[in-house]
PDB file of C-alpha atoms and ligand atoms in Angstrom:
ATOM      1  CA  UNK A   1       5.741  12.804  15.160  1.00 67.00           C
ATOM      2  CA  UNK A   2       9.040  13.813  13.426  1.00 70.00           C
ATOM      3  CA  UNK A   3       8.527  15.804   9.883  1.00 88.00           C
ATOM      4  CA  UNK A   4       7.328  13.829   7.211  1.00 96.00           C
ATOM      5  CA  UNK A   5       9.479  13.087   3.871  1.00 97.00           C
ATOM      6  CA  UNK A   6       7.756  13.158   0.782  1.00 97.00           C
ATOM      7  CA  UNK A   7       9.683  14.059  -2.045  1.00 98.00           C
ATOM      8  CA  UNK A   8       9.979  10.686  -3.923  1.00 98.00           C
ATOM      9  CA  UNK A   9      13.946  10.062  -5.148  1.00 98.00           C
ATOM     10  CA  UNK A  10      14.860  10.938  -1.152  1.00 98.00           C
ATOM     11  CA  UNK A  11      12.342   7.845  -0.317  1.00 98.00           C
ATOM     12  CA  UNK A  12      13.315   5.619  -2.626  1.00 98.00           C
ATOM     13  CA  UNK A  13      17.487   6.171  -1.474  1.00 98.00           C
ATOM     14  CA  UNK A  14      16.755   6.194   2.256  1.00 98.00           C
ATOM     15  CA  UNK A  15      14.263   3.152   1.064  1.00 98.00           C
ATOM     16  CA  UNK A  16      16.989   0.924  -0.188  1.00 97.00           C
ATOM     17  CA  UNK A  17      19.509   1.600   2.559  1.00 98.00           C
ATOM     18  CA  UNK A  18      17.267   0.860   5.145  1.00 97.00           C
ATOM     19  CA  UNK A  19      16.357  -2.254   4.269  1.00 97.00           C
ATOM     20  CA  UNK A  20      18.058  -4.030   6.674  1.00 97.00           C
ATOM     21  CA  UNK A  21      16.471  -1.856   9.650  1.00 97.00           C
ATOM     22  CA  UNK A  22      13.544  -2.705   8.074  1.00 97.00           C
ATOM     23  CA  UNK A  23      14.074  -6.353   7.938  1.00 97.00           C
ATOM     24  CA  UNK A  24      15.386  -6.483  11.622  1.00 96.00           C
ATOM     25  CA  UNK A  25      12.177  -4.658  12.692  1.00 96.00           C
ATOM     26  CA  UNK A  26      10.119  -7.310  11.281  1.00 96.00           C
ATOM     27  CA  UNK A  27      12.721 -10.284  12.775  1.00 95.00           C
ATOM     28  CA  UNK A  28      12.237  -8.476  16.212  1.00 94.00           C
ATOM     29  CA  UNK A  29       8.131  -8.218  15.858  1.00 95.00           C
ATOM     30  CA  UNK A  30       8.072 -12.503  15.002  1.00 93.00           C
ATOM     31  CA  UNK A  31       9.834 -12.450  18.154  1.00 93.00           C
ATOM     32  CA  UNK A  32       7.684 -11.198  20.385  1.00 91.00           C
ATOM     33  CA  UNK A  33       5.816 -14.069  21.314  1.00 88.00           C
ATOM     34  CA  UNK A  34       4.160 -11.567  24.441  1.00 89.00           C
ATOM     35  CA  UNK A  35       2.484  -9.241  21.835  1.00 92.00           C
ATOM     36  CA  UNK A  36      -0.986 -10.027  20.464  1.00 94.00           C
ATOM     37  CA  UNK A  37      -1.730  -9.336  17.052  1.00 95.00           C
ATOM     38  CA  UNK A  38      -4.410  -6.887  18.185  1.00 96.00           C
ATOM     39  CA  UNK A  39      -2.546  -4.766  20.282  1.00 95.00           C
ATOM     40  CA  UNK A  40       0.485  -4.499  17.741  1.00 97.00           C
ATOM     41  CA  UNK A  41      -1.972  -3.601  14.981  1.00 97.00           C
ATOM     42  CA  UNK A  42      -3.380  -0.618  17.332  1.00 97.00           C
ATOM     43  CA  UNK A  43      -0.171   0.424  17.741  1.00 97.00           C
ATOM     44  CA  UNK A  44       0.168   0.466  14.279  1.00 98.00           C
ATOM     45  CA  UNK A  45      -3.015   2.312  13.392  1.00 98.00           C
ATOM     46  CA  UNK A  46      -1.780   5.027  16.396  1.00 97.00           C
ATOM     47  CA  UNK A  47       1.394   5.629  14.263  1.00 97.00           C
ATOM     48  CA  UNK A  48       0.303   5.477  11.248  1.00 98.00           C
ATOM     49  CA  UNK A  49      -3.156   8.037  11.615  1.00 97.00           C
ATOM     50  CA  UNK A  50      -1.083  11.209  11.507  1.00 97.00           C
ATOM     51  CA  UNK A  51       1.507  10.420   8.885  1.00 98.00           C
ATOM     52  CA  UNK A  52      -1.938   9.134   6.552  1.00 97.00           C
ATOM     53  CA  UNK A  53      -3.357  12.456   7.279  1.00 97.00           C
ATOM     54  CA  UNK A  54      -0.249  14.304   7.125  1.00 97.00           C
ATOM     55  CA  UNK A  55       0.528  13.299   3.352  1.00 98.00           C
ATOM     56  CA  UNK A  56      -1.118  14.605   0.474  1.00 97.00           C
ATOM     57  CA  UNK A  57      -2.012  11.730  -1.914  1.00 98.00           C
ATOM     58  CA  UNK A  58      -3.045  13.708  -4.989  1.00 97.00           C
ATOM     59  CA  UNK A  59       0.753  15.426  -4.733  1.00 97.00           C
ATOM     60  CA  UNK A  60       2.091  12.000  -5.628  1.00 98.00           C
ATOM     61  CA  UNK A  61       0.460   9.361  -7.561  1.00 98.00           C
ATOM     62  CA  UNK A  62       3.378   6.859  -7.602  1.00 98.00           C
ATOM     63  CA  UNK A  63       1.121   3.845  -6.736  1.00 98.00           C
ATOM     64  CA  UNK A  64      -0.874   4.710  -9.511  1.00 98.00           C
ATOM     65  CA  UNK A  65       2.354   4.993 -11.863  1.00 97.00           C
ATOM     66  CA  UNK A  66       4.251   2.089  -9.996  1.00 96.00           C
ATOM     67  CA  UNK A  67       2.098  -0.680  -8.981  1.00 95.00           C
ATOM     68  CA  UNK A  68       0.404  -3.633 -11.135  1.00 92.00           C
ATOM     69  CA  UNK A  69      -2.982  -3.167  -9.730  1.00 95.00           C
ATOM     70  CA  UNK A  70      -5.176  -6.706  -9.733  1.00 94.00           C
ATOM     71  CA  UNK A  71      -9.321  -5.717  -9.602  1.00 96.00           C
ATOM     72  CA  UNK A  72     -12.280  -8.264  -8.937  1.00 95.00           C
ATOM     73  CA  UNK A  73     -15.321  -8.797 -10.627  1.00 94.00           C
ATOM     74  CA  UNK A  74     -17.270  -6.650  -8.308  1.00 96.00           C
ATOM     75  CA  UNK A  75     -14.626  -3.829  -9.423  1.00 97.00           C
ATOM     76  CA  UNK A  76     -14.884  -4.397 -12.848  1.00 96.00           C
ATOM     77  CA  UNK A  77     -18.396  -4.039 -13.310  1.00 97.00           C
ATOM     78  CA  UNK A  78     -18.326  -1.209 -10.764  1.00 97.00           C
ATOM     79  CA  UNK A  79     -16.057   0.280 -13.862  1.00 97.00           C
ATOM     80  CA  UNK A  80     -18.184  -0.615 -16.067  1.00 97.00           C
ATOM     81  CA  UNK A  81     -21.241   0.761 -14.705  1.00 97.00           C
ATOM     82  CA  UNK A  82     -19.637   3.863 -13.482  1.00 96.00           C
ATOM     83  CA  UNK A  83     -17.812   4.845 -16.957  1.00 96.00           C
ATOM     84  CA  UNK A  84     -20.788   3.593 -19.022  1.00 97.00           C
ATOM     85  CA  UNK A  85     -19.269   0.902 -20.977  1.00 96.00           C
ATOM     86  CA  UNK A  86     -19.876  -2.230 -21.500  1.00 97.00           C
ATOM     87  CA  UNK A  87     -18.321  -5.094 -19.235  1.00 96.00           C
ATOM     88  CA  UNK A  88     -16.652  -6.831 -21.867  1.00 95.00           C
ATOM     89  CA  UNK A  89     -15.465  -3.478 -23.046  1.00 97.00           C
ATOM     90  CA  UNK A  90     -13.579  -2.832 -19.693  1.00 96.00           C
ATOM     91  CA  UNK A  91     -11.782  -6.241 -20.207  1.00 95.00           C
ATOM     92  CA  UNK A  92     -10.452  -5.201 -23.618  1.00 95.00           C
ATOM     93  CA  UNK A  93      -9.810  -1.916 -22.557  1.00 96.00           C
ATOM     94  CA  UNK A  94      -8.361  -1.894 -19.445  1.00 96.00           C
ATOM     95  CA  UNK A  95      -8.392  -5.330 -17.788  1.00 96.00           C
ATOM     96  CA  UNK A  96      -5.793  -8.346 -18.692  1.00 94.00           C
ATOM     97  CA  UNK A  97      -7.642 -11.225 -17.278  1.00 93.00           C
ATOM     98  CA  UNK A  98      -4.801 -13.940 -17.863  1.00 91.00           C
ATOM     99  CA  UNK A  99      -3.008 -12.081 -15.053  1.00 90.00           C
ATOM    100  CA  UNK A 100      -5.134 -12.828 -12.042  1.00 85.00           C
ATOM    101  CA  UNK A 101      -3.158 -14.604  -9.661  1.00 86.00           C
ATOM    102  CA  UNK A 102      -5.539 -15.509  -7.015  1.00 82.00           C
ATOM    103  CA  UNK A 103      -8.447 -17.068  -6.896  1.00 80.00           C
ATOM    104  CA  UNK A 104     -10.454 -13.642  -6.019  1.00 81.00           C
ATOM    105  CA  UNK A 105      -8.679 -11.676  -8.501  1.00 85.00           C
ATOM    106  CA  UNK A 106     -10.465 -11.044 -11.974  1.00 90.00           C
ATOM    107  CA  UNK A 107      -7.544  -9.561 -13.777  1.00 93.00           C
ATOM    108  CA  UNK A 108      -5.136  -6.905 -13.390  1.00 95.00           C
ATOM    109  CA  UNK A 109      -5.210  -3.259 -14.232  1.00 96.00           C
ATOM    110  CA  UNK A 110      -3.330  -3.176 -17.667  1.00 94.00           C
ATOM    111  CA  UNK A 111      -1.367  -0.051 -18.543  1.00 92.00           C
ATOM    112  CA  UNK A 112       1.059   1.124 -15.700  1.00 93.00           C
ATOM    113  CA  UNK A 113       1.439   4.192 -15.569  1.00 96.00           C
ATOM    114  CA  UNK A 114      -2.489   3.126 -14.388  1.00 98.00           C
ATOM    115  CA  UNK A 115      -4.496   4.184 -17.709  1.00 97.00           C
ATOM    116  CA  UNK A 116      -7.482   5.849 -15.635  1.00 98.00           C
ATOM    117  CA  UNK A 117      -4.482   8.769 -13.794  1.00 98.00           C
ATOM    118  CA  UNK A 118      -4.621  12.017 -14.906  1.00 98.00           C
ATOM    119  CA  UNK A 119      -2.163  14.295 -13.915  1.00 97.00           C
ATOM    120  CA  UNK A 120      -1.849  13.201 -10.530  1.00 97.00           C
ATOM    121  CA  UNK A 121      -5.713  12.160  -9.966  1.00 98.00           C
ATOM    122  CA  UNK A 122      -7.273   9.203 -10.175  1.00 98.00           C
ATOM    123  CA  UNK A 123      -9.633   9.498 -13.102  1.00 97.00           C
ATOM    124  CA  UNK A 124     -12.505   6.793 -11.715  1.00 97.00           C
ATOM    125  CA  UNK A 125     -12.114   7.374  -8.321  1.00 97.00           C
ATOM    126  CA  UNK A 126     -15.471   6.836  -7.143  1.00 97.00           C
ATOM    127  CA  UNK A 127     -15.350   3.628  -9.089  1.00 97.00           C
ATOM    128  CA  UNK A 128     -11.984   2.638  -8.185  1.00 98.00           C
ATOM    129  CA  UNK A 129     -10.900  -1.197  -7.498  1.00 97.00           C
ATOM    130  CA  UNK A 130     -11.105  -2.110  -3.944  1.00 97.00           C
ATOM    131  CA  UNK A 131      -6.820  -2.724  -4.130  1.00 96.00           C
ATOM    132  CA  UNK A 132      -6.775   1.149  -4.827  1.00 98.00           C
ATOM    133  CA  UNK A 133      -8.802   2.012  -1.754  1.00 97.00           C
ATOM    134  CA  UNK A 134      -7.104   0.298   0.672  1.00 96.00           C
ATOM    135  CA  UNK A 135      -3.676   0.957  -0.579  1.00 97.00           C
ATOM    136  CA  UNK A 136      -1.062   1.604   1.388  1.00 97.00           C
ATOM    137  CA  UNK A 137      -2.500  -1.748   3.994  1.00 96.00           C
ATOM    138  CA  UNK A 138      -0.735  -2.321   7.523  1.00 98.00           C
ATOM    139  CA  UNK A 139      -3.583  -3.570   9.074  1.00 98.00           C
ATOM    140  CA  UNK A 140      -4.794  -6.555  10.077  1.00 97.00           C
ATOM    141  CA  UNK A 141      -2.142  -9.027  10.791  1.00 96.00           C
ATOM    142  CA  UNK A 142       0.775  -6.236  10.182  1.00 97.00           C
ATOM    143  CA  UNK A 143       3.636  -8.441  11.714  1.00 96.00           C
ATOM    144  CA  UNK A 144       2.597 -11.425   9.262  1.00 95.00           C
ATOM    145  CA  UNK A 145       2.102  -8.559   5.873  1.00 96.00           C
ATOM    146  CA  UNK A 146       5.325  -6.666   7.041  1.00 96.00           C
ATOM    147  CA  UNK A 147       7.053  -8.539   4.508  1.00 94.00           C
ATOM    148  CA  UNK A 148       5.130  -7.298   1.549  1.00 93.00           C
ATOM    149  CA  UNK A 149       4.898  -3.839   3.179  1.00 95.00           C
ATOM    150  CA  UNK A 150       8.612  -3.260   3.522  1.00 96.00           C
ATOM    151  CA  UNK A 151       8.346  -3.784  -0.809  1.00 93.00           C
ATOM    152  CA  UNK A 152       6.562  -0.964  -1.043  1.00 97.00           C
ATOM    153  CA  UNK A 153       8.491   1.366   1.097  1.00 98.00           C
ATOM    154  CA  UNK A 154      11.021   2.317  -1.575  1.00 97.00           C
ATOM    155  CA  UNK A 155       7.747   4.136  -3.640  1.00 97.00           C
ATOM    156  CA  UNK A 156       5.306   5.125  -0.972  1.00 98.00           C
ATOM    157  CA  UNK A 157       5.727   7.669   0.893  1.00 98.00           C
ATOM    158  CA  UNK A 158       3.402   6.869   3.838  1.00 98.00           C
ATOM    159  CA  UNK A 159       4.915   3.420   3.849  1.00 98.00           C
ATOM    160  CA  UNK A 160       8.720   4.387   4.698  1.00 98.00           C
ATOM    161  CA  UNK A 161       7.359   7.497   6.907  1.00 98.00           C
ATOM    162  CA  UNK A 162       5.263   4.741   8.763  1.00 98.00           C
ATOM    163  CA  UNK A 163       7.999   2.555   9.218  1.00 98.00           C
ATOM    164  CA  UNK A 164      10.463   4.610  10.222  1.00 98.00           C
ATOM    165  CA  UNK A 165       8.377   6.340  12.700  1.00 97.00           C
ATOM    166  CA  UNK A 166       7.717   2.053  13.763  1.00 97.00           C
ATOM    167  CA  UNK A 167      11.411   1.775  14.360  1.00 97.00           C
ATOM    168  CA  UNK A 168      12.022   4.723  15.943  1.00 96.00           C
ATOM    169  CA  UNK A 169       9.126   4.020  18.539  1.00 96.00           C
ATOM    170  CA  UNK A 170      10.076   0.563  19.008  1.00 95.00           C
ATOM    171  CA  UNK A 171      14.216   1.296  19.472  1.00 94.00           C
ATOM    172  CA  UNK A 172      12.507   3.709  22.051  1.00 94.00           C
ATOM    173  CA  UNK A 173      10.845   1.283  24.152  1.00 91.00           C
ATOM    174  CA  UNK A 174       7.605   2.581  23.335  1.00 92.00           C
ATOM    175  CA  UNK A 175       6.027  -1.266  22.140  1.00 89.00           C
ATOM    176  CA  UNK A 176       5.681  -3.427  25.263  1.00 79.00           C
ATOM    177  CA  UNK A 177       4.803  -6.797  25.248  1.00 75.00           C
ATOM    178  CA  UNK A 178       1.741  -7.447  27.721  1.00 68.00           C
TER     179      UNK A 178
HETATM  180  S1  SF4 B 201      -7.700   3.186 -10.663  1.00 67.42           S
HETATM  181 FE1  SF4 B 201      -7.235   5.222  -9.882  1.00 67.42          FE
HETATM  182  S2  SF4 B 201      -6.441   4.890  -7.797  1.00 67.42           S
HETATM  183 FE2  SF4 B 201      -6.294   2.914  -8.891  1.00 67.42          FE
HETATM  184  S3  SF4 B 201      -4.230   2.845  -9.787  1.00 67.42           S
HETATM  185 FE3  SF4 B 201      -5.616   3.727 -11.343  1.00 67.42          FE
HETATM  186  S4  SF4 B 201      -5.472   5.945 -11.079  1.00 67.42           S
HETATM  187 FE4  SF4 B 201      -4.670   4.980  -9.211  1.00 67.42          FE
HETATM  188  S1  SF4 B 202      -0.476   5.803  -1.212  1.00 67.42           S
HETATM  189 FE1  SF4 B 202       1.736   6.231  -1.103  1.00 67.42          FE
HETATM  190  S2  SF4 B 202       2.504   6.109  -3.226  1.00 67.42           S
HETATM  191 FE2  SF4 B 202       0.254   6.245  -3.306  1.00 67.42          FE
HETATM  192  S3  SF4 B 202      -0.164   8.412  -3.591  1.00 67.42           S
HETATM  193 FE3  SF4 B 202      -0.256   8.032  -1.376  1.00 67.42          FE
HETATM  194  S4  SF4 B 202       1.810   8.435  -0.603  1.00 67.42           S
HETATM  195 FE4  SF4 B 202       1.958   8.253  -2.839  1.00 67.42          FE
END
């Protein structure tokens, strides 16, 4: 695995003027018509494990001051139970209901920067909506999400590391189709 890149303003540039790469990476993973779902998502998960592990969360944050964050019901009252305050409380607080989108979505996470960071720690995080956990997502079903992964590659740095190391490996031959 080549050396990670973390610092955030580097990402962001080689972000943007990549995006084609990016974009052709995704055009040539539709194509391949050979290559099951599962066995592109483990090859995925194989690249991805080390870069995860290799990145320091807590030393960046910029989900938690980037992203609009949606939470369910289960996560709200997981908030509310966990910071001892009242459900409806939460809502007013923290929770803008009129922005859920989907039909599992309760509301959305008000304040970005995200009102429960501190510093660069997440304030609630054994409480934390179920978005925040899984954040940054490849798998399942990464050729069909690439789309809305290659958005956040310009602010994540385990995103762009991810899918550079992706290109690389594929350019190398490494993904066959069975
Ligand atoms: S709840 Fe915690 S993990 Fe989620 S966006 Fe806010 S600070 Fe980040
Ligand atoms: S998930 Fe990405 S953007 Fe969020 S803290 Fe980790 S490296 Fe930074």
């Amino acid at each position: 695995m080549p050396d990670v890149i973390t610092d955030l303003a580097e990402i962001e540039q080689l972000a943007r003027a990549r995006r084609d790469e990016f974009e052709i990476l995704r055009y040539q993973l539709e194509a391949m018509d050979d290559l099951d779902d599962a066995a592109l998502d483990a090859f995925v998960d194989a690249v991805a494990a080390p870069i995860v592990a290799a990145i320091d969360c807590t030393q960046c944050a910029n989900c938690c001051r980037s992203l609009h964050v949606y939470v369910t019901a289960e996560d709200a009252q997981r908030l509310a139970d966990g910071l001892h305050i009242p459900l409806d409380a939460i809502e007013t607080r923290y929770i803008n209901r009129e922005a859920a989108q989907a039909d599992d979505e309760w509301g959305m996470l008000r304040a970005r920067p995200c009102a429960f960071l501190q510093g660069k720690l997440c304030s609630v995080y054994a409480q934390r909506p179920d978005a925040c956990r899984r954040y940054p997502q490849f798998t399942p079903d990464f050729r069909w999400t690439l789309a809305d992964t290659l958005d956040g590659a310009a602010l994540c740095p385990i995103i762009y590391n991810v899918l550079s190391e992706i290109v690389r490996r594929v350019d190398a031959g490494e993904l066959k189709e069975s």
